[in-house]
Coordinates of C-alpha atoms in Angstrom, one line a residue:
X129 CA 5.8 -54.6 27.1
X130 CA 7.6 -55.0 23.7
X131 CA 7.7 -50.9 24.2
X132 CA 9.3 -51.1 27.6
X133 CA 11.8 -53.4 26.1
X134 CA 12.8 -51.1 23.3
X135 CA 12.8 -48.1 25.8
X136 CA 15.4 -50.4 28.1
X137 CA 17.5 -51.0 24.8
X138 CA 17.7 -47.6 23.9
X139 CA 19.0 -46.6 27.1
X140 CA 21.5 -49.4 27.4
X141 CA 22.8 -48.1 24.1
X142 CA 22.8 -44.9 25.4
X143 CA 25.3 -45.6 28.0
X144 CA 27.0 -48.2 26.6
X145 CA 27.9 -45.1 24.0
X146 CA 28.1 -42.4 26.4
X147 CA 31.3 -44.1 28.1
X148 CA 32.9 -44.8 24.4
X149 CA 32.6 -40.7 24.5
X150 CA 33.6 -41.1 27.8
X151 CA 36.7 -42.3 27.4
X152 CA 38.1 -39.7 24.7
X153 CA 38.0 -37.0 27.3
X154 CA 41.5 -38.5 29.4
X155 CA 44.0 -37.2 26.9
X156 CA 43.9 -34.8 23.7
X157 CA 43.9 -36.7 20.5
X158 CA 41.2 -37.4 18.9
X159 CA 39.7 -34.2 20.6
X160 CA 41.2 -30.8 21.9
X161 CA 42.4 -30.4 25.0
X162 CA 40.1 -27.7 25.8
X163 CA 37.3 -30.0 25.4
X164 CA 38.3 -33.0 27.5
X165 CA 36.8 -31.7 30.8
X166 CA 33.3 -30.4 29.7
X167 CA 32.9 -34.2 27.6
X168 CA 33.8 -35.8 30.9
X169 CA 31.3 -34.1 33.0
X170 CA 28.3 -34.2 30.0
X171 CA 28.9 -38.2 29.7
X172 CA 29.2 -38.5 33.7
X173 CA 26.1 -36.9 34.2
X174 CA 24.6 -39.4 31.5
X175 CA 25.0 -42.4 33.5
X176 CA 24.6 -39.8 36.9
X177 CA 20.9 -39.3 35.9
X178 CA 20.4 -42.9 34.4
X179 CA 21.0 -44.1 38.0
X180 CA 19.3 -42.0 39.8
X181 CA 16.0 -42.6 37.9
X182 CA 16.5 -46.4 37.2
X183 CA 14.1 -48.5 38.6
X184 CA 16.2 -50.6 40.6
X185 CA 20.0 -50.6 42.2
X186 CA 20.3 -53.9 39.9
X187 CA 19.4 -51.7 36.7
X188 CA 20.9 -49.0 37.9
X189 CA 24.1 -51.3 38.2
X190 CA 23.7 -52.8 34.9
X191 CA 23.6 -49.6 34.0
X192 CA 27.0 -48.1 35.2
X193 CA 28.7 -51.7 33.9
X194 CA 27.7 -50.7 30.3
X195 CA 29.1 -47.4 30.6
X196 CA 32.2 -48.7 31.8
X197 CA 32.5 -51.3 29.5
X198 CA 32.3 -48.7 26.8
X199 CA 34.7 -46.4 28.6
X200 CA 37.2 -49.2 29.6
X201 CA 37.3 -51.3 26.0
X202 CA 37.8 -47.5 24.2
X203 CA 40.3 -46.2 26.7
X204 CA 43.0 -49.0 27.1
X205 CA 42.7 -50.2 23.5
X206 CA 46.3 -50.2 23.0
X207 CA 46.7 -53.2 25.6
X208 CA 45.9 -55.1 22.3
X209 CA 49.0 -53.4 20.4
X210 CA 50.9 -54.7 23.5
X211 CA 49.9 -58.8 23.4
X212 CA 49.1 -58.7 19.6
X213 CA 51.6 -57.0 17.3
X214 CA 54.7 -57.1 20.2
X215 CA 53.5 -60.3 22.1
X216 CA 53.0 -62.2 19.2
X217 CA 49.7 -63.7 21.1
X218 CA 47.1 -64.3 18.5
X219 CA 44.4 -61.8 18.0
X220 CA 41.0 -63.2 19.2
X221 CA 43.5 -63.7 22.4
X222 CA 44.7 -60.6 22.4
X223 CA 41.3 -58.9 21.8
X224 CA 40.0 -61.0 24.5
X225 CA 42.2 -60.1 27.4
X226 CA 41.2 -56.6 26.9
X227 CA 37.7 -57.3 26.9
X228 CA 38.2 -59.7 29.7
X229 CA 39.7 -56.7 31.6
X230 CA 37.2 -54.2 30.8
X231 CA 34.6 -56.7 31.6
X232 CA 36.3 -56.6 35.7
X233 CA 36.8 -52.5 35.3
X234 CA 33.1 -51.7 34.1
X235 CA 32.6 -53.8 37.6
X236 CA 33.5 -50.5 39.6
X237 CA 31.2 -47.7 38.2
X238 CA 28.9 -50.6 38.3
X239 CA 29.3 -50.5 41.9
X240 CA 28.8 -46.7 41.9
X241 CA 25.5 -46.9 40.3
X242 CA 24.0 -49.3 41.7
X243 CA 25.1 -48.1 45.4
X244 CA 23.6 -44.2 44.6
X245 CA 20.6 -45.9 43.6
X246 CA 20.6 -48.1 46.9
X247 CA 21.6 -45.4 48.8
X248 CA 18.4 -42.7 47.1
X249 CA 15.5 -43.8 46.0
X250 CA 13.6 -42.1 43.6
X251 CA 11.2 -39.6 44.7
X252 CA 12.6 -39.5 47.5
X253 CA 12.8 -36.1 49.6
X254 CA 16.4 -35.3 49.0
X255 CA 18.0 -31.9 49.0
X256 CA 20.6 -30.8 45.7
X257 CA 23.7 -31.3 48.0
X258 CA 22.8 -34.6 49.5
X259 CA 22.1 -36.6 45.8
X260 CA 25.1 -35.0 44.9
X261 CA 27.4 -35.4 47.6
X262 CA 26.0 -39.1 47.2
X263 CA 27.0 -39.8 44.4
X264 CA 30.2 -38.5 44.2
X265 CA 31.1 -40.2 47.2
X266 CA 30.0 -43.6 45.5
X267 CA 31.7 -42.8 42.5
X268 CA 35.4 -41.8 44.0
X269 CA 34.9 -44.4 46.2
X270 CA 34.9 -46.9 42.9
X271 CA 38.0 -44.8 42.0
X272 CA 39.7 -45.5 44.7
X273 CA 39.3 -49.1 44.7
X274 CA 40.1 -49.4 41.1
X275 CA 43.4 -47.9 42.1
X276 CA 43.5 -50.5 45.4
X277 CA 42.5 -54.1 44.7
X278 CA 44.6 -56.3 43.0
X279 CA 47.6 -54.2 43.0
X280 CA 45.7 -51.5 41.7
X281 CA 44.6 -49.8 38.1
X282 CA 44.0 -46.4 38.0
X283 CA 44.3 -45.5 34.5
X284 CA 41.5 -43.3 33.6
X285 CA 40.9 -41.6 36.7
X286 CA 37.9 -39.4 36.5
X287 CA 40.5 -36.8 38.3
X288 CA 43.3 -37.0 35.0
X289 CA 40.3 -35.5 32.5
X290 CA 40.6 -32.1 34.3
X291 CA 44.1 -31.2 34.3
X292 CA 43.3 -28.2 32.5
X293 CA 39.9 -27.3 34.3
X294 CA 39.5 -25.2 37.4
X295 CA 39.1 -28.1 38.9
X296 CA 42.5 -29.1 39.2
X297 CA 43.4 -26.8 41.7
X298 CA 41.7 -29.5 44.3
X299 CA 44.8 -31.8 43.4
X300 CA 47.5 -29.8 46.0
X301 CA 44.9 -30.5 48.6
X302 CA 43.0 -34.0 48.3
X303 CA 44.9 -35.4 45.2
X304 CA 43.4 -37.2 42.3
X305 CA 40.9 -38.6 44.1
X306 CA 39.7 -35.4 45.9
X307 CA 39.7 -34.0 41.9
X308 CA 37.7 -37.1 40.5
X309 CA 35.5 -36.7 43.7
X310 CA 34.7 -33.2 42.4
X311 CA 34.5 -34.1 38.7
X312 CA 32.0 -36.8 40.0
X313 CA 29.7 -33.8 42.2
X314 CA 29.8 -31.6 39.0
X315 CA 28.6 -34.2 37.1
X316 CA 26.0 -34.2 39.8
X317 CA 25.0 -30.9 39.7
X318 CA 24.9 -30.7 36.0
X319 CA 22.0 -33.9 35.6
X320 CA 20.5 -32.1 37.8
X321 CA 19.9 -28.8 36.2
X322 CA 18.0 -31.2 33.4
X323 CA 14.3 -31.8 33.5
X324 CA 13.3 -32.9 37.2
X325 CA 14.3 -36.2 38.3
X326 CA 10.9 -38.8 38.6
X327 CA 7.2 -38.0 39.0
X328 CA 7.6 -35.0 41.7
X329 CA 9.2 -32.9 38.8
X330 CA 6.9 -33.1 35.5
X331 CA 4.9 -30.6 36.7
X332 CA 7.8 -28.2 37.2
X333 CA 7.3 -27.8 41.0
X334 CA 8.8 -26.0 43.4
X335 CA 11.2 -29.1 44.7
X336 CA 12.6 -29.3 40.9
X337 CA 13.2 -25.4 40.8
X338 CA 15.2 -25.4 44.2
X339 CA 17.0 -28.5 43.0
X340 CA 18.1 -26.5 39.9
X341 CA 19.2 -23.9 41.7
X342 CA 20.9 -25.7 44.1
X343 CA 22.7 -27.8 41.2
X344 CA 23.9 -24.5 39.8
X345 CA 25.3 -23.0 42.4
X346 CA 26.8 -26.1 43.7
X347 CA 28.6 -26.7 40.3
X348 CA 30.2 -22.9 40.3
X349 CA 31.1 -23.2 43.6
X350 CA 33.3 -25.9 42.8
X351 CA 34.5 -24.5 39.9
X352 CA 35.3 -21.1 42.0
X353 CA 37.1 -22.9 44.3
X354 CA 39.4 -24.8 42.3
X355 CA 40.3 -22.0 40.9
X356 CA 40.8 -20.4 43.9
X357 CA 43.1 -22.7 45.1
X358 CA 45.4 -23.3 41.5
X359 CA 46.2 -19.7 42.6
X360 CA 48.0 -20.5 45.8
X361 CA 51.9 -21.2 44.8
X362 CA 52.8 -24.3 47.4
X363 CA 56.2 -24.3 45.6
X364 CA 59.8 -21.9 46.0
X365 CA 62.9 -22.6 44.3
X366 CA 65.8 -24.8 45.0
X367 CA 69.0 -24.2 44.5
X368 CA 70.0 -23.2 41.3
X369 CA 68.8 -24.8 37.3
X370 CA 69.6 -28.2 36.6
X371 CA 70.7 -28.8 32.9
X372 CA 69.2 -31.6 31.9
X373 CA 69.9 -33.8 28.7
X374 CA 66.2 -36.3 28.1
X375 CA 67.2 -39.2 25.2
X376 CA 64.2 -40.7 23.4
X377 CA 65.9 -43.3 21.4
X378 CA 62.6 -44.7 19.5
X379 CA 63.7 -48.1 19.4
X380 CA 61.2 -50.5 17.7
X381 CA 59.8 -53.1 20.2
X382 CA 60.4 -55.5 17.9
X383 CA 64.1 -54.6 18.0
X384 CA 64.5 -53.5 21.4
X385 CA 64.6 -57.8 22.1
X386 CA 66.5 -59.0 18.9
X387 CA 70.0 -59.9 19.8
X388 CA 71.2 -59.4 16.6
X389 CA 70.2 -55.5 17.2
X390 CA 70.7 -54.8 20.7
X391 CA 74.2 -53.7 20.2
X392 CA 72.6 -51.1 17.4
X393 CA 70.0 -50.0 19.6
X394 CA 72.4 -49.2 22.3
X395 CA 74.8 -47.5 20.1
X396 CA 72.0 -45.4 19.2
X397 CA 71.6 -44.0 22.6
X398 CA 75.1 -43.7 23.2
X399 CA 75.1 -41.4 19.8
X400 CA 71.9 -38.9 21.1
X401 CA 73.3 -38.8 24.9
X402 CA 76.7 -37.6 23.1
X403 CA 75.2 -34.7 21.4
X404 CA 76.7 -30.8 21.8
X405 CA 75.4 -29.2 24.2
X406 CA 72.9 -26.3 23.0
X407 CA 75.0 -23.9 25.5
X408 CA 78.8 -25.3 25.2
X409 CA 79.2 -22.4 28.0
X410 CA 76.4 -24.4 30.4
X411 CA 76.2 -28.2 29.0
X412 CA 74.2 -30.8 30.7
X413 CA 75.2 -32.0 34.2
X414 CA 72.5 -34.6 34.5
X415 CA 71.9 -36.9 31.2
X416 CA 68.5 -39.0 31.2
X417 CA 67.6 -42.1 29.2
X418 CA 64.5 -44.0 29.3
X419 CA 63.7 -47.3 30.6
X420 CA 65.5 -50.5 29.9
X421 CA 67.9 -49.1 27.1
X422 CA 69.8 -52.1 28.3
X423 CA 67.3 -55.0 27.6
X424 CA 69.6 -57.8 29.2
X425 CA 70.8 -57.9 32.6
X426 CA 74.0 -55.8 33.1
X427 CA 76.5 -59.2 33.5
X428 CA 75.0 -60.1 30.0
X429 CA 76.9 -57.4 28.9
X430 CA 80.5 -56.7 27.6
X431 CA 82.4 -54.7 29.9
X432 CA 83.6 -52.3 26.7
X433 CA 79.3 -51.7 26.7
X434 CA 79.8 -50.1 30.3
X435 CA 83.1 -48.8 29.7
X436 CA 81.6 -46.6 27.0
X437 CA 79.2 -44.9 28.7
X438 CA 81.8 -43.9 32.1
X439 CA 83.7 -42.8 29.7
X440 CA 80.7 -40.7 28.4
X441 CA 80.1 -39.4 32.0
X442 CA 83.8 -38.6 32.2
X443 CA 83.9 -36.9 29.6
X444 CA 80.9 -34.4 29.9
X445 CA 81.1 -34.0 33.4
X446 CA 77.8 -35.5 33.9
X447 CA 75.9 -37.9 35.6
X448 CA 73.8 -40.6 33.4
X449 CA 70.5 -42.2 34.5
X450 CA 69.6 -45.3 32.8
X451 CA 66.9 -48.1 33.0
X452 CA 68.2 -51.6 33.0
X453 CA 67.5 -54.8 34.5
X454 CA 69.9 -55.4 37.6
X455 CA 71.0 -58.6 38.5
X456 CA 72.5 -57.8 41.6
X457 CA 75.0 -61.3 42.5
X458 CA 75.3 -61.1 46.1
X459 CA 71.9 -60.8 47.0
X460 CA 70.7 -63.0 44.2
X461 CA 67.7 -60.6 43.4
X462 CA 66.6 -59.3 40.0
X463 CA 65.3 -55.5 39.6
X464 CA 63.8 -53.2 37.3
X465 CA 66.2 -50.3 37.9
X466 CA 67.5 -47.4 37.0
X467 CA 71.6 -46.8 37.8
X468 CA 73.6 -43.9 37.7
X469 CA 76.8 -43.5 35.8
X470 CA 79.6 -40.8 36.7
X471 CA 83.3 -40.8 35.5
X472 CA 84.9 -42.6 38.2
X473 CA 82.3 -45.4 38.9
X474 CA 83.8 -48.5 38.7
X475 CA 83.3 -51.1 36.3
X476 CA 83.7 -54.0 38.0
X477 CA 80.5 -52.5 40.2
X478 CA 78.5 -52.0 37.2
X479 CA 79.0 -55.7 36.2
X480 CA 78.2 -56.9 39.5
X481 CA 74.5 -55.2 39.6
X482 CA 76.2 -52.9 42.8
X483 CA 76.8 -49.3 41.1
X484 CA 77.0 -46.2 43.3
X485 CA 73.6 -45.5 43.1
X486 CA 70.3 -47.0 42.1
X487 CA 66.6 -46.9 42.1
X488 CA 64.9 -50.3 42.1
X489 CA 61.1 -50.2 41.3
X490 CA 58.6 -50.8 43.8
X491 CA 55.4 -50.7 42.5
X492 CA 55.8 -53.8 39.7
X493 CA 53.4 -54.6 36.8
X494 CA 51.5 -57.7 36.8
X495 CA 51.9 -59.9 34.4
X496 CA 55.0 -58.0 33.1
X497 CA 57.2 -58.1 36.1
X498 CA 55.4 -60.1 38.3
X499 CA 53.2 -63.6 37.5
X500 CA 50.0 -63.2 39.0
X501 CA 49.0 -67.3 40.8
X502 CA 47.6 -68.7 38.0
X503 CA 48.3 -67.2 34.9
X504 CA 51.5 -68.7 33.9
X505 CA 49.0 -69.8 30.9
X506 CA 48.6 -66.0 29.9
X507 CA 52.3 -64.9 30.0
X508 CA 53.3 -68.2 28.1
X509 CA 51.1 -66.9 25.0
X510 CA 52.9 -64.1 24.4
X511 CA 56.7 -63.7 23.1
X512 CA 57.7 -61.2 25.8
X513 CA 60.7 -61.5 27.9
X514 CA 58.9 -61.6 31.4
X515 CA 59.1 -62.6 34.4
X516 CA 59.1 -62.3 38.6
X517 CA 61.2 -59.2 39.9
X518 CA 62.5 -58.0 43.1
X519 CA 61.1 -55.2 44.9
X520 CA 62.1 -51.8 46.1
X521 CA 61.5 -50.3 49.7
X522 CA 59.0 -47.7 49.7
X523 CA 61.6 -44.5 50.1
X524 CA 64.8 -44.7 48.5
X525 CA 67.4 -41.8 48.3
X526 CA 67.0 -39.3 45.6
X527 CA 70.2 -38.8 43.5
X528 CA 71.7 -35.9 43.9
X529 CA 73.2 -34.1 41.2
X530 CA 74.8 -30.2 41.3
X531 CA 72.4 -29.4 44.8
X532 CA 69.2 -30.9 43.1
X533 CA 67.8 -34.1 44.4
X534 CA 65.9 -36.4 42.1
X535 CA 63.9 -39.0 42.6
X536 CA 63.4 -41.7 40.3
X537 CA 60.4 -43.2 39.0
X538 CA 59.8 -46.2 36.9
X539 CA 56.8 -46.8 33.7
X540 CA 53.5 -46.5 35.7
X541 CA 54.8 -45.9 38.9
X542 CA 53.6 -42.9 38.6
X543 CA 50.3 -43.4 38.5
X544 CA 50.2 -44.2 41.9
X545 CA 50.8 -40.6 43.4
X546 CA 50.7 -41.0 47.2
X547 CA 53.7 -44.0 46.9
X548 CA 55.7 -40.9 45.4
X549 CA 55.3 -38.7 48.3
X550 CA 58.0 -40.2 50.5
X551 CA 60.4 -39.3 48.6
X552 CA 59.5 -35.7 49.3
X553 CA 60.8 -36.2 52.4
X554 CA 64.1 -35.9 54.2
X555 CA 64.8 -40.1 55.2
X556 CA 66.0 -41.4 57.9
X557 CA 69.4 -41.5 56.8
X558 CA 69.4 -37.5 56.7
X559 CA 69.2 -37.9 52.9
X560 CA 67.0 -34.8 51.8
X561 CA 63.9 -34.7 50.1
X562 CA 63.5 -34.5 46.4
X563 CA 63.8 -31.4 44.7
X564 CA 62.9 -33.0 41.1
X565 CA 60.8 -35.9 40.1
X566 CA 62.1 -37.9 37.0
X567 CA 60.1 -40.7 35.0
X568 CA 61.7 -43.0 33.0
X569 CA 59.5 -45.2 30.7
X570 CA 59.0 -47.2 27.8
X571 CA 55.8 -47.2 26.2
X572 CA 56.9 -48.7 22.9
X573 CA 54.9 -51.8 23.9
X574 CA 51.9 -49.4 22.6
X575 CA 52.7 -48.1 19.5
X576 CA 51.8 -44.5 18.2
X577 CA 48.6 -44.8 20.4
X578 CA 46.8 -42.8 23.3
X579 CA 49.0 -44.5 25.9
X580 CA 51.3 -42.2 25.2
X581 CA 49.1 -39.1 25.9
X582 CA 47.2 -40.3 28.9
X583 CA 50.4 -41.4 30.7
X584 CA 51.6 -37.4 29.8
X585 CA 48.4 -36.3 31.6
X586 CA 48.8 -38.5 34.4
X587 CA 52.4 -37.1 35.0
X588 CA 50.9 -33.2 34.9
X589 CA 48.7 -34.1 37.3
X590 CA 51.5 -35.8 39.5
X591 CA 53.1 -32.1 39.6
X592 CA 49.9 -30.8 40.6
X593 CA 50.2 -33.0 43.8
X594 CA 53.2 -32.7 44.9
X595 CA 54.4 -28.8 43.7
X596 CA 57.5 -30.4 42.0
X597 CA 59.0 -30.5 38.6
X598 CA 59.0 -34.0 36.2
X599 CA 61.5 -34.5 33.1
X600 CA 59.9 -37.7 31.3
X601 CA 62.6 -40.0 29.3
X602 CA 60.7 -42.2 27.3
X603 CA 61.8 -44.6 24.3
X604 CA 59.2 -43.6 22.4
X605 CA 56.9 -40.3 23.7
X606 CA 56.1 -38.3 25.4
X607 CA 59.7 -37.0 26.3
X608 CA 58.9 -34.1 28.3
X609 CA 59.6 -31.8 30.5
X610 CA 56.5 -30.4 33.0
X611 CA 56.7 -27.7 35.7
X612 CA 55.2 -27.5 38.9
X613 CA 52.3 -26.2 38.2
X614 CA 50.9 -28.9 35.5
X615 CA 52.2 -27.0 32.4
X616 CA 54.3 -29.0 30.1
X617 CA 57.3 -26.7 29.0
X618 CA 59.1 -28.7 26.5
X619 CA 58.0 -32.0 24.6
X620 CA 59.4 -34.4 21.7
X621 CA 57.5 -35.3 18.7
X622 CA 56.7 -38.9 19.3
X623 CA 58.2 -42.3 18.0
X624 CA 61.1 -40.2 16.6
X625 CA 64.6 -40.4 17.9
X626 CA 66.0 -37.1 19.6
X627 CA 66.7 -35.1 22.8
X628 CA 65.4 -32.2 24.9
X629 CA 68.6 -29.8 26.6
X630 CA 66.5 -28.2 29.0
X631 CA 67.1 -26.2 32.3
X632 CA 65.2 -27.3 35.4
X633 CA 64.5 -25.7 38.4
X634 CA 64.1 -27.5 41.1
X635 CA 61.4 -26.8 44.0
X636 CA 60.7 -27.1 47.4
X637 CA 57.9 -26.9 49.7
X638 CA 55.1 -29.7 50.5
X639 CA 51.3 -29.4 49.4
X640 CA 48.5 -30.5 51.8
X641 CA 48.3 -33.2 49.8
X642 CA 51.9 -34.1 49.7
X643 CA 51.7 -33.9 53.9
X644 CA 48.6 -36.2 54.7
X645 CA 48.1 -38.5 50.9
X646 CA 44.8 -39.7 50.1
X647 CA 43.6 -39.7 53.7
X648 CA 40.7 -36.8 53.9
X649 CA 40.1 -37.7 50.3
X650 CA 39.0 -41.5 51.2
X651 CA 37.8 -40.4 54.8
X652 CA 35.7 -37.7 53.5
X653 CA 34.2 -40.5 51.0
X654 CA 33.6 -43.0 53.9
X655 CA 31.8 -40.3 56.0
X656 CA 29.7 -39.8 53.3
X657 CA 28.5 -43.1 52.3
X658 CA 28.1 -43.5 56.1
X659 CA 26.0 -40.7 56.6
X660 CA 24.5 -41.6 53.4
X661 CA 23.3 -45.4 54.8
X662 CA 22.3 -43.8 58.4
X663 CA 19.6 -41.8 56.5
X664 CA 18.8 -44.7 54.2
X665 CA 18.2 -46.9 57.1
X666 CA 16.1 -44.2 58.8
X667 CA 13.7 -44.1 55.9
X668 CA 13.3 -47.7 55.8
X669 CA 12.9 -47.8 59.6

């Protein structure tokens, strides 16, 4: 017995380590980028053959929770950095709301686990395709959820780890959910190309040979056809380059706030957005700053603040995008926002919250812009301006700037990729689709840490989806600027101050994906599991 325990402790350990390696495989860092995806699918098919041989869909559950726990407390670290060195919240605090969190996340490959296990019992006639359709199915379906329930957290999408394998070709057609669905059957395939699964395969038989085989061609006929597919070109060009100015300002947090700085910090981005142009024959028409470079609402400010920057627009010809809260008066509502700023807008607008042109975010944060019922208590131990903000409709009307149209997109709105396919399309007003995709963000709340990359790869994959360009204006990284197809063409060294003159072309054209959203992803999963249960109860009688 003492033996069996020790055998169950090793195993727990196991996993509780294989999803600490786990979660280094989202963004390059700490590894290379080329590595990310194989690291992924090695620790996946960890907890994949775990489950499948535990002895119960309990263990098997218990199981998954460690690996997420591991994978969740390594992955969003820097939520600490966030509640801790800018919240001011003390650190056992601080340290426990992330573990708190990862503690509910670890609860959805949990669910996974335990619902393969349910779903196929060991030794159980099962054919390659069906364990591993099974469990990918279970698995996306915890994906999916994770990005669903309580507003919704996708980071660390099994599908954002393979935005540089073949498998990210599968994004244009079922999205980042179709991409972590295949990630998931790889994983599948590759536990089972290991020693055979239970008693039927010790002996080497000929069910654990065909399952081999099986797994391997299952795993290269993914691979072929993601490849495949990244070679179709769902994009054309629109219109002609947009010269684009991106301002990373790299603005301490601990400044941002301070009003005895706030008129330095936005002097500073008044300096970078004035900058030459690189090509005084071809200068920026389209000048982008990140988030809340204002960090009061607009009537806070003077009106020489405003008057500055149309005079700016004026005088370069150009319109500015910039993140600031709105306060707009006759509505009474309060927005995250970004506003655009030309030569002739009026001032007296731009005081009032009611400029030409605006984007309102949509998709808010909890806890950040909105107060969760019930934790008052949480957002009144930190020292972070906070509070409840106003909504924006689903599709708003891209900006339009020198026949591009751009669509605006706020922090981690983007990692929500089917609520950024509306824009794609012409509205009801007859406003046309967009062209461009911008982000603007500010991710100084985390320090120098991984946020910064794991957001970047997030935002390649969003290009995947949609076959459209995103320039990134951050305060503090990563300013970039990523093509249609996933590649990122131009980037600023984080946490330093500085701006990116780049041309942008603009695209047209709609992906599979970008017509239908995550429906044959999530239908495809349900079928499965269906199916899956049907068989289940027709072994059981």
């Amino acid at each position: 017995m003492a033996q069996a325990a020790r055998g169950r402790l090793a195993v727990a350990g196991g996993l509780l380590a294989a999803g600490i390696l786990h979660a280094l495989s989202f963004a390059p860092g700490p590894l290379p980028g080329w590595l990310l995806p194989l690291l992924h699918l090695v620790t996946l098919a960890v907890l994949v053959r775990a489950s499948l041989t535990a002895a119960t869909p309990r263990r098997a559950a218990w199981g998954g929770w460690l690996f997420g726990l591991g994978m969740f407390c390594t992955g969003v670290y820097w939520l600490y950095i966030s509640m801790h060195t800018y919240g001011f919240m003390p650190a056992p605090l601080a340290a426990g709301g992330v573990l708190a969190l990862s503690v509910y996340l670890a609860l959805y490959p949990a669910l996974a686990a335990g619902l393969t296990r349910w779903l196929l019992a060991p030794g159980a006639a099962a054919s390659t395709p069906r364990i591993a359709l099974t469990w990918a199915a279970a698995w996306a379906a915890g994906e999916w959820l994770r990005a669903t329930v309580f507003t919704g957290f996708p980071w660390l999408n099994a599908g954002y780890a393979h935005v540089d394998s073949p498998l990210a070709g599968w994004a244009s057609i079922v999205g980042v959910h179709g991409v972590a669905f295949a990630a998931a059957l790889s994983a599948a395939a590759l536990a089972l190309l290991w020693p055979a699964l239970g008693a039927a395969g010790r002996d080497g038989g000929p069910r654990v040979i065909g399952l081999r085989h099986g797994a391997a061609v299952l795993a290269t006929g993914i691979a072929l056809g993601g490849w495949g597919l990244a070679q179709i070109q769902w994009w054309r060009p629109a219109g002609e380059p947009l010269r684009t100015l991106l301002v990373q300002g790299a603005v301490d947090q601990n400044d941002k706030f301070d009003p005895a700085l706030l008129q330095a910090g936005l002097q500073r981005h008044l300096a970078l957005a004035a900058r030459p142009a690189q090509d005084a024959a071809n200068p920026p028409a389209l000048i982008v700053l990140p988030e809340t470079i204002m960090p009061v609402f607009q009537d806070r400010l003077a009106p020489a603040v405003w008057q500055a920057w149309i005079d700016l627009a004026g005088q370069r010809d150009a319109a500015i995008l910039m993140g600031a809260p709105i306060h707009a008066r006759a509505a009474n509502t309060i927005t995250n926002s970004v506003i655009r700023i030309d030569g002739d807008t009026a001032l007296a607008d731009l005081q009032a919250g009611q400029p030409g042109h605006r984007y309102d975010k949509r998709h808010l944060v909890p806890f950040g812009e909105f107060i969760p019922p019930g934790f008052r208590w949480f957002v009144e131990a930190m020292s972070i301006p906070l509070g409840d903000f106003n909504r924006g409709p689903a599709r708003q009307t891209p900006f339009s700037v020198d026949g591009q149209h751009v669509a605006l997109n706020i922090c981690y709105e983007d990692v929500f990729g089917e609520e950024l396919l509306p824009a794609l399309f012409p509205g009801d007003d007859g406003s046309p689709g967009a062209t461009i995709l911008v982000n603007v963000s500010n991710l100084g709340w985390f320090g120098d840490s991984w946020a910064l990359r794991q957001h970047l790869q997030i935002a390649r994959l969003r290009t995947l989806e949609t076959a459209r360009p995103m320039l990134r204006a951050t305060n503090t990284g990563a300013t970039a600027v990523i093509g249609p197809d996933g590649v990122v063409q131009a980037e600023l060294r984080a946490m330093h101050a500085g701006t990116l003159d780049v041309s942008v072309q603009g695209t047209s054209g709609l992906t599979p994906y970008a017509r239908v959203g995550n429906v044959p992803a999530v239908g495809g999963i349900v079928l499965i599991l269906a199916f899956a249960a049907w068989r289940r109860r027709a072994r059981h009688g």
